[in-house]
Amino acid sequence: MICYNCGNVLTNSDFCSHCGMDVSVYKRIVRLSNTYYNEGLTKAKNRDLSGAADTLRRSVKLNKRNVDARNLLGLVYFEMGETVQAFSEWVMSTNIQPDNNPADRYLVAIQQEKGKVDELNHTIKKFNVALNYAQTGTDDMAIIQLKKVLNQNPNFIKAYQLLALLYTKNGQYERAKRTIKKSMKIDKCNPLSIRYLREIDEYLEDERKNDPDKRMERRRSLRGVMVDRPYLSGNDTIIPKNDFKDALTGAQSILHIIIGILLGAALVYFIVTPARIASVTDKVGDTKVEYNQKMAIKNSTISELQNQVESLKKERNTLKTSLAQYTDTGNTVSANYSNLLEAVNLYLKKDYDKSAKAFQKVDSKMKMDSTSFTAVYEAMSNQLSGKIEKGAFDDGMTAYESADYKNAIEQFKKCVEVNKNNDEALYYLAYSYQKNGDSKKAEETFKKLVDEFPDSDFYTKAKNQLPDSGDNGDNGDNGGNE
């Protein structure tokens, strides 16, 4: 990983060793981009091409220089038949990394095949023509064009989906199902293909149940309201009847006219009007269904976008928190480095006493993400342990004699941390606790001295301070004078 500011190779530290830039957030972004790339690679191996494309788009959005993710996204697009988008990703990849880029091989391999690029371009043009036919209702021509497209580009997912939709519209459900299953062999988890397959299965189930009402309703929803009626071919002949009757009288003519009017009115009332009402009702129902579908799609899209917003907000808050933590501790980290460097500098000048005092200022409990810091700290600790022990003991005695028991406790604790066998420092640490009013800590320290150092010169005095010794007199000052 290289620094985005100076281009130098980064170490495990959150700061660039060359320019000093804080790269902690940048590292998180790059790691998240790589995580999306690995997830997209897994989905691509499992033939979830649409899911892989979505994940890889997130990866390159976070890190546009992620060449591996961009190349894989191009391969996924190419496998789905989206050649233009595939070429775009590979060209951008070669611009980002001109040398040793696998995208060069992909582009050269396609260009070396004679007529391959022209064939792919013609495929896209034919698909657009088929789409135009489908939108204008010329389904037969659209189906012919889509078959030509799939012969030239058998992996074009959108062509399979449009062809299946046209078959479904014309009631050819078995063909539609076979077509959509071919597309799912290429992209197993394509959401649109799964939706089409589910709806086709519902249509087939209605066909098996031989439910004419549902069948007619579905055909109306797909093709508009249709009225089944017989058609005449070019060979059919209409033969008029040659029935001649005697001329009717005036009264009979009037009666027939009245009967015709009544029959016409009845025909309009009982046949034409219900048909028109049914037609309007069907149109209203179709409009409601279309509206509900659009609302469902919009609600689904809104829900997905809201989830993405919530996820991005969480990531942003996490990154802000991390950045704030690093900003707050930046000065302390710098001070720790400065103290260690000062101790090393004084040690090299053979001023061991000052070096030990400077080394005592280094906070060993602070988390420092640097192996070099840890190694130097441990080496200096081994070299200055005796100096640190003596310096801490002397400072502790000085503080003890001046009744600064709190400081004395800190110094004696440092002395004991460096050398756990320093019974004298442990003895005065216990008295410092006692003088500072912490009788519980004092008793624990006296007991530790009695248990661990039975041969110590301070054994008897420490034992006398324990509750079960029978002598709880304060001999701290006497002990200090010794």
CSV table of C-alpha atoms in Angstrom, one decimal, residues 10 14 23 28 54 65 68 160 163-164 168 171-172 191 209 237 271 277 322 341 352 359 377 397 416 423 447 460 472:
chain,number,residue,atom,x,y,z
A,10,LEU,CA,3.4,2.6,4.0
A,14,ASP,CA,-1.0,5.1,10.9
A,23,VAL,CA,-3.2,7.6,6.6
A,28,ARG,CA,-9.6,1.7,6.3
A,54,ASP,CA,-23.0,-4.6,-7.7
A,65,ARG,CA,-7.2,2.7,-8.3
A,68,ASP,CA,-8.0,-6.0,-9.7
A,160,TYR,CA,-32.8,-13.5,-22.9
A,163,LEU,CA,-37.2,-12.6,-25.4
A,164,ALA,CA,-38.8,-14.4,-22.4
A,168,THR,CA,-44.9,-14.5,-22.0
A,171,GLY,CA,-48.9,-16.8,-24.2
A,172,GLN,CA,-45.9,-19.1,-25.0
A,191,PRO,CA,-33.3,-10.5,-9.6
A,209,LYS,CA,-55.9,-25.7,-13.8
A,237,THR,CA,-67.3,-16.5,-49.7
A,271,ILE,CA,-75.0,-6.4,-24.6
A,277,ILE,CA,-68.5,-1.3,-18.6
A,322,SER,CA,-11.4,6.5,14.8
A,341,LEU,CA,14.7,9.5,21.5
A,352,TYR,CA,23.3,7.4,32.0
A,359,PHE,CA,13.5,6.9,29.9
A,377,TYR,CA,12.2,0.4,24.2
A,397,MET,CA,13.3,8.2,49.4
A,416,VAL,CA,9.7,-2.7,42.2
A,423,ASP,CA,12.8,-5.8,49.3
A,447,LYS,CA,2.2,-9.2,53.7
A,460,THR,CA,10.5,-8.5,61.4
A,472,ASN,CA,0.5,-2.6,65.2
